[in-house]
């Protein structure tokens, strides 16, 4: 079993733009992963690349780098910053710009 669990959650920004929220969960009791945990790590199959993806969760920067790369086919990719919101780091659509910040409320997954 992988030490990294990825969940995709359909969501919308505070301004009403639909996107997919990619939540990172580290399953190790100590919350620590190693680069070997990247081997075999796959994005959830239900991702739809016609929308943007926001990556969120407590994880090392190298895992974020890997996930941004893997999400590259999406319309746009953002990384969640607790102070700012979702910061766009890659885009393939004229409707969304690099460095654009979307205000978001984190999706509630307590029922999952």
GROMACS .gro file of N, CA and C in nm:
model
  336
    1UNK      N    1   0.084  -0.119   0.000
    1UNK     CA    2   0.000   0.000   0.000
    1UNK      C    3   0.088   0.124   0.000
    2UNK      N    4   0.050   0.222  -0.079
    2UNK     CA    5   0.126   0.346  -0.090
    2UNK      C    6   0.112   0.430   0.036
    3UNK      N    7   0.217   0.503   0.068
    3UNK     CA    8   0.214   0.594   0.183
    3UNK      C    9   0.145   0.725   0.149
    4UNK      N   10   0.116   0.746   0.020
    4UNK     CA   11   0.051   0.869  -0.025
    4UNK      C   12  -0.086   0.832  -0.082
    5UNK      N   13  -0.188   0.900  -0.033
    5UNK     CA   14  -0.324   0.877  -0.082
    5UNK      C   15  -0.373   1.008  -0.143
    6UNK      N   16  -0.415   1.002  -0.269
    6UNK     CA   17  -0.463   1.120  -0.342
    6UNK      C   18  -0.614   1.109  -0.363
    7UNK      N   19  -0.684   1.216  -0.332
    7UNK     CA   20  -0.828   1.221  -0.351
    7UNK      C   21  -0.863   1.336  -0.442
    8UNK      N   22  -0.951   1.312  -0.539
    8UNK     CA   23  -0.998   1.420  -0.627
    8UNK      C   24  -1.141   1.455  -0.585
    9UNK      N   25  -1.166   1.585  -0.566
    9UNK     CA   26  -1.295   1.632  -0.518
    9UNK      C   27  -1.345   1.740  -0.612
   10UNK      N   28  -1.460   1.719  -0.678
   10UNK     CA   29  -1.516   1.828  -0.761
   10UNK      C   30  -1.550   1.946  -0.670
   11UNK      N   31  -1.514   2.067  -0.714
   11UNK     CA   32  -1.533   2.184  -0.628
   11UNK      C   33  -1.546   2.310  -0.713
   12UNK      N   34  -1.573   2.423  -0.650
   12UNK     CA   35  -1.578   2.552  -0.719
   12UNK      C   36  -1.504   2.657  -0.638
   13UNK      N   37  -1.448   2.756  -0.708
   13UNK     CA   38  -1.384   2.867  -0.640
   13UNK      C   39  -1.491   2.956  -0.577
   14UNK      N   40  -1.450   3.050  -0.494
   14UNK     CA   41  -1.546   3.142  -0.434
   14UNK      C   42  -1.616   3.227  -0.540
   15UNK      N   43  -1.552   3.244  -0.656
   15UNK     CA   44  -1.613   3.321  -0.765
   15UNK      C   45  -1.696   3.233  -0.860
   16UNK      N   46  -1.710   3.104  -0.827
   16UNK     CA   47  -1.798   3.017  -0.904
   16UNK      C   48  -1.734   2.939  -1.018
   17UNK      N   49  -1.601   2.936  -1.026
   17UNK     CA   50  -1.533   2.862  -1.132
   17UNK      C   51  -1.515   2.716  -1.088
   18UNK      N   52  -1.567   2.622  -1.166
   18UNK     CA   53  -1.550   2.481  -1.129
   18UNK      C   54  -1.405   2.436  -1.148
   19UNK      N   55  -1.360   2.353  -1.058
   19UNK     CA   56  -1.226   2.295  -1.068
   19UNK      C   57  -1.226   2.163  -0.992
   20UNK      N   58  -1.114   2.094  -0.995
   20UNK     CA   59  -1.098   1.969  -0.923
   20UNK      C   60  -0.993   1.989  -0.814
   21UNK      N   61  -1.027   1.949  -0.695
   21UNK     CA   62  -0.939   1.967  -0.580
   21UNK      C   63  -0.866   1.836  -0.556
   22UNK      N   64  -0.734   1.838  -0.568
   22UNK     CA   65  -0.652   1.719  -0.547
   22UNK      C   66  -0.593   1.726  -0.407
   23UNK      N   67  -0.647   1.646  -0.318
   23UNK     CA   68  -0.602   1.647  -0.178
   23UNK      C   69  -0.498   1.538  -0.156
   24UNK      N   70  -0.387   1.577  -0.092
   24UNK     CA   71  -0.279   1.486  -0.058
   24UNK      C   72  -0.297   1.444   0.087
   25UNK      N   73  -0.293   1.314   0.111
   25UNK     CA   74  -0.291   1.261   0.247
   25UNK      C   75  -0.172   1.167   0.259
   26UNK      N   76  -0.090   1.191   0.361
   26UNK     CA   77   0.022   1.103   0.391
   26UNK      C   78  -0.028   1.002   0.494
   27UNK      N   79  -0.019   0.874   0.463
   27UNK     CA   80  -0.078   0.771   0.548
   27UNK      C   81   0.016   0.717   0.655
   28UNK      N   82   0.145   0.745   0.644
   28UNK     CA   83   0.238   0.699   0.747
   28UNK      C   84   0.206   0.766   0.881
   29UNK      N   85   0.216   0.690   0.987
   29UNK     CA   86   0.184   0.743   1.120
   29UNK      C   87   0.266   0.866   1.155
   30UNK      N   88   0.393   0.868   1.112
   30UNK     CA   89   0.480   0.982   1.143
   30UNK      C   90   0.466   1.096   1.042
   31UNK      N   91   0.387   1.076   0.935
   31UNK     CA   92   0.365   1.180   0.835
   31UNK      C   93   0.483   1.204   0.743
   32UNK      N   94   0.579   1.114   0.743
   32UNK     CA   95   0.700   1.132   0.662
   32UNK      C   96   0.700   1.032   0.548
   33UNK      N   97   0.733   1.083   0.428
   33UNK     CA   98   0.750   0.995   0.312
   33UNK      C   99   0.891   1.012   0.257
   34UNK      N  100   0.929   0.920   0.170
   34UNK     CA  101   1.061   0.926   0.106
   34UNK      C  102   1.041   0.933  -0.045
   35UNK      N  103   1.145   0.972  -0.119
   35UNK     CA  104   1.131   0.975  -0.264
   35UNK      C  105   1.085   0.843  -0.325
   36UNK      N  106   1.117   0.731  -0.262
   36UNK     CA  107   1.071   0.601  -0.315
   36UNK      C  108   0.919   0.592  -0.319
   37UNK      N  109   0.850   0.672  -0.239
   37UNK     CA  110   0.704   0.671  -0.239
   37UNK      C  111   0.646   0.726  -0.369
   38UNK      N  112   0.728   0.790  -0.452
   38UNK     CA  113   0.680   0.837  -0.583
   38UNK      C  114   0.662   0.721  -0.681
   39UNK      N  115   0.738   0.613  -0.659
   39UNK     CA  116   0.732   0.499  -0.751
   39UNK      C  117   0.592   0.440  -0.748
   40UNK      N  118   0.532   0.436  -0.864
   40UNK     CA  119   0.399   0.378  -0.877
   40UNK      C  120   0.285   0.469  -0.834
   41UNK      N  121   0.314   0.591  -0.788
   41UNK     CA  122   0.208   0.683  -0.748
   41UNK      C  123   0.133   0.731  -0.872
   42UNK      N  124   0.004   0.713  -0.872
   42UNK     CA  125  -0.079   0.752  -0.986
   42UNK      C  126  -0.186   0.851  -0.941
   43UNK      N  127  -0.222   0.940  -1.032
   43UNK     CA  128  -0.333   1.031  -1.006
   43UNK      C  129  -0.464   0.952  -1.005
   44UNK      N  130  -0.565   1.002  -0.934
   44UNK     CA  131  -0.695   0.934  -0.937
   44UNK      C  132  -0.747   0.925  -1.080
   45UNK      N  133  -0.808   0.813  -1.114
   45UNK     CA  134  -0.856   0.788  -1.250
   45UNK      C  135  -0.968   0.882  -1.292
   46UNK      N  136  -1.042   0.937  -1.196
   46UNK     CA  137  -1.158   1.020  -1.229
   46UNK      C  138  -1.124   1.165  -1.262
   47UNK      N  139  -0.996   1.200  -1.267
   47UNK     CA  140  -0.958   1.337  -1.303
   47UNK      C  141  -1.005   1.366  -1.446
   48UNK      N  142  -1.063   1.485  -1.462
   48UNK     CA  143  -1.100   1.534  -1.595
   48UNK      C  144  -1.011   1.652  -1.629
   49UNK      N  145  -0.935   1.641  -1.734
   49UNK     CA  146  -0.834   1.742  -1.764
   49UNK      C  147  -0.889   1.867  -1.831
   50UNK      N  148  -1.019   1.872  -1.857
   50UNK     CA  149  -1.077   1.991  -1.918
   50UNK      C  150  -1.096   2.104  -1.816
   51UNK      N  151  -1.085   2.073  -1.687
   51UNK     CA  152  -1.095   2.174  -1.581
   51UNK      C  153  -0.958   2.194  -1.518
   52UNK      N  154  -0.951   2.297  -1.433
   52UNK     CA  155  -0.832   2.319  -1.354
   52UNK      C  156  -0.824   2.222  -1.238
   53UNK      N  157  -0.704   2.211  -1.181
   53UNK     CA  158  -0.679   2.125  -1.066
   53UNK      C  159  -0.604   2.209  -0.963
   54UNK      N  160  -0.650   2.204  -0.838
   54UNK     CA  161  -0.579   2.268  -0.727
   54UNK      C  162  -0.524   2.157  -0.637
   55UNK      N  163  -0.394   2.162  -0.613
   55UNK     CA  164  -0.327   2.062  -0.529
   55UNK      C  165  -0.318   2.118  -0.387
   56UNK      N  166  -0.355   2.034  -0.289
   56UNK     CA  167  -0.355   2.081  -0.149
   56UNK      C  168  -0.322   1.965  -0.056
   57UNK      N  169  -0.249   1.993   0.047
   57UNK     CA  170  -0.218   1.895   0.149
   57UNK      C  171  -0.077   1.914   0.201
   58UNK      N  172  -0.053   1.863   0.320
   58UNK     CA  173   0.080   1.873   0.382
   58UNK      C  174   0.170   1.767   0.320
   59UNK      N  175   0.271   1.815   0.246
   59UNK     CA  176   0.360   1.724   0.174
   59UNK      C  177   0.489   1.796   0.138
   60UNK      N  178   0.596   1.720   0.112
   60UNK     CA  179   0.722   1.783   0.071
   60UNK      C  180   0.712   1.849  -0.066
   61UNK      N  181   0.795   1.948  -0.088
   61UNK     CA  182   0.793   2.024  -0.212
   61UNK      C  183   0.817   1.934  -0.333
   62UNK      N  184   0.898   1.830  -0.318
   62UNK     CA  185   0.924   1.742  -0.432
   62UNK      C  186   0.800   1.662  -0.472
   63UNK      N  187   0.711   1.634  -0.378
   63UNK     CA  188   0.585   1.568  -0.414
   63UNK      C  189   0.497   1.665  -0.491
   64UNK      N  190   0.493   1.792  -0.448
   64UNK     CA  191   0.418   1.893  -0.523
   64UNK      C  192   0.473   1.907  -0.664
   65UNK      N  193   0.605   1.908  -0.679
   65UNK     CA  194   0.666   1.917  -0.812
   65UNK      C  195   0.623   1.802  -0.901
   66UNK      N  196   0.622   1.683  -0.846
   66UNK     CA  197   0.579   1.565  -0.921
   66UNK      C  198   0.433   1.577  -0.962
   67UNK      N  199   0.347   1.620  -0.868
   67UNK     CA  200   0.205   1.629  -0.897
   67UNK      C  201   0.174   1.739  -0.998
   68UNK      N  202   0.243   1.852  -0.990
   68UNK     CA  203   0.223   1.958  -1.091
   68UNK      C  204   0.259   1.902  -1.229
   69UNK      N  205   0.368   1.830  -1.237
   69UNK     CA  206   0.409   1.770  -1.365
   69UNK      C  207   0.303   1.672  -1.415
   70UNK      N  208   0.253   1.585  -1.329
   70UNK     CA  209   0.155   1.485  -1.368
   70UNK      C  210   0.020   1.548  -1.407
   71UNK      N  211  -0.013   1.662  -1.345
   71UNK     CA  212  -0.139   1.731  -1.375
   71UNK      C  213  -0.129   1.822  -1.497
   72UNK      N  214  -0.013   1.827  -1.560
   72UNK     CA  215   0.013   1.920  -1.670
   72UNK      C  216  -0.092   1.921  -1.780
   73UNK      N  217  -0.155   1.809  -1.816
   73UNK     CA  218  -0.256   1.815  -1.923
   73UNK      C  219  -0.382   1.893  -1.886
   74UNK      N  220  -0.402   1.924  -1.760
   74UNK     CA  221  -0.523   1.995  -1.717
   74UNK      C  222  -0.527   2.136  -1.774
   75UNK      N  223  -0.647   2.194  -1.778
   75UNK     CA  224  -0.664   2.331  -1.828
   75UNK      C  225  -0.572   2.427  -1.754
   76UNK      N  226  -0.560   2.410  -1.624
   76UNK     CA  227  -0.466   2.489  -1.543
   76UNK      C  228  -0.439   2.412  -1.414
   77UNK      N  229  -0.328   2.446  -1.349
   77UNK     CA  230  -0.291   2.382  -1.223
   77UNK      C  231  -0.256   2.490  -1.123
   78UNK      N  232  -0.308   2.475  -1.003
   78UNK     CA  233  -0.277   2.567  -0.894
   78UNK      C  234  -0.233   2.491  -0.771
   79UNK      N  235  -0.159   2.559  -0.686
   79UNK     CA  236  -0.118   2.503  -0.557
   79UNK      C  237  -0.182   2.587  -0.448
   80UNK      N  238  -0.239   2.520  -0.349
   80UNK     CA  239  -0.308   2.590  -0.241
   80UNK      C  240  -0.208   2.648  -0.141
   81UNK      N  241  -0.227   2.774  -0.109
   81UNK     CA  242  -0.149   2.845  -0.007
   81UNK      C  243  -0.250   2.894   0.097
   82UNK      N  244  -0.229   2.859   0.223
   82UNK     CA  245  -0.325   2.894   0.327
   82UNK      C  246  -0.346   3.045   0.339
   83UNK      N  247  -0.246   3.124   0.305
   83UNK     CA  248  -0.258   3.270   0.317
   83UNK      C  249  -0.325   3.334   0.197
   84UNK      N  250  -0.307   3.275   0.080
   84UNK     CA  251  -0.351   3.339  -0.044
   84UNK      C  252  -0.473   3.274  -0.109
   85UNK      N  253  -0.473   3.144  -0.114
   85UNK     CA  254  -0.572   3.068  -0.190
   85UNK      C  255  -0.501   2.978  -0.289
   86UNK      N  256  -0.562   2.954  -0.403
   86UNK     CA  257  -0.504   2.868  -0.506
   86UNK      C  258  -0.424   2.954  -0.604
   87UNK      N  259  -0.294   2.934  -0.606
   87UNK     CA  260  -0.204   3.011  -0.692
   87UNK      C  261  -0.178   2.930  -0.820
   88UNK      N  262  -0.211   2.987  -0.934
   88UNK     CA  263  -0.196   2.917  -1.062
   88UNK      C  264  -0.047   2.913  -1.099
   89UNK      N  265   0.002   2.790  -1.126
   89UNK     CA  266   0.143   2.771  -1.160
   89UNK      C  267   0.162   2.717  -1.302
   90UNK      N  268   0.053   2.675  -1.366
   90UNK     CA  269   0.058   2.629  -1.505
   90UNK      C  270  -0.080   2.650  -1.567
   91UNK      N  271  -0.082   2.686  -1.694
   91UNK     CA  272  -0.211   2.708  -1.760
   91UNK      C  273  -0.203   2.677  -1.909
   92UNK      N  274  -0.314   2.628  -1.963
   92UNK     CA  275  -0.328   2.603  -2.106
   92UNK      C  276  -0.453   2.669  -2.161
   93UNK      N  277  -0.504   2.768  -2.088
   93UNK     CA  278  -0.625   2.835  -2.131
   93UNK      C  279  -0.608   2.986  -2.119
   94UNK      N  280  -0.661   3.062  -2.214
   94UNK     CA  281  -0.648   3.208  -2.206
   94UNK      C  282  -0.734   3.269  -2.094
   95UNK      N  283  -0.822   3.189  -2.036
   95UNK     CA  284  -0.911   3.239  -1.930
   95UNK      C  285  -0.844   3.244  -1.793
   96UNK      N  286  -0.729   3.179  -1.779
   96UNK     CA  287  -0.659   3.172  -1.651
   96UNK      C  288  -0.513   3.205  -1.676
   97UNK      N  289  -0.455   3.288  -1.589
   97UNK     CA  290  -0.317   3.334  -1.605
   97UNK      C  291  -0.225   3.279  -1.497
   98UNK      N  292  -0.098   3.264  -1.533
   98UNK     CA  293   0.004   3.230  -1.435
   98UNK      C  294   0.002   3.338  -1.326
   99UNK      N  295   0.016   3.297  -1.202
   99UNK     CA  296   0.017   3.385  -1.084
   99UNK      C  297  -0.122   3.433  -1.043
  100UNK      N  298  -0.223   3.396  -1.118
  100UNK     CA  299  -0.360   3.430  -1.078
  100UNK      C  300  -0.391   3.354  -0.949
  101UNK      N  301  -0.464   3.419  -0.860
  101UNK     CA  302  -0.498   3.358  -0.732
  101UNK      C  303  -0.650   3.346  -0.723
  102UNK      N  304  -0.696   3.225  -0.696
  102UNK     CA  305  -0.838   3.200  -0.675
  102UNK      C  306  -0.864   3.182  -0.526
  103UNK      N  307  -0.959   3.255  -0.475
  103UNK     CA  308  -1.003   3.234  -0.337
  103UNK      C  309  -1.088   3.107  -0.336
  104UNK      N  310  -1.054   3.016  -0.244
  104UNK     CA  311  -1.132   2.894  -0.232
  104UNK      C  312  -1.157   2.862  -0.086
  105UNK      N  313  -1.265   2.791  -0.063
  105UNK     CA  314  -1.291   2.729   0.066
  105UNK      C  315  -1.252   2.583   0.048
  106UNK      N  316  -1.174   2.531   0.140
  106UNK     CA  317  -1.135   2.391   0.127
  106UNK      C  318  -1.258   2.301   0.130
  107UNK      N  319  -1.264   2.204   0.042
  107UNK     CA  320  -1.380   2.114   0.042
  107UNK      C  321  -1.384   2.030   0.170
  108UNK      N  322  -1.505   2.005   0.216
  108UNK     CA  323  -1.525   1.923   0.335
  108UNK      C  324  -1.534   1.778   0.290
  109UNK      N  325  -1.449   1.696   0.347
  109UNK     CA  326  -1.451   1.553   0.313
  109UNK      C  327  -1.480   1.469   0.437
  110UNK      N  328  -1.536   1.530   0.539
  110UNK     CA  329  -1.560   1.457   0.663
  110UNK      C  330  -1.658   1.342   0.643
  111UNK      N  331  -1.743   1.350   0.542
  111UNK     CA  332  -1.838   1.242   0.517
  111UNK      C  333  -1.778   1.130   0.434
  112UNK      N  334  -1.656   1.150   0.381
  112UNK     CA  335  -1.590   1.046   0.299
  112UNK      C  336  -1.518   0.948   0.385
   0.00000   0.00000   0.00000
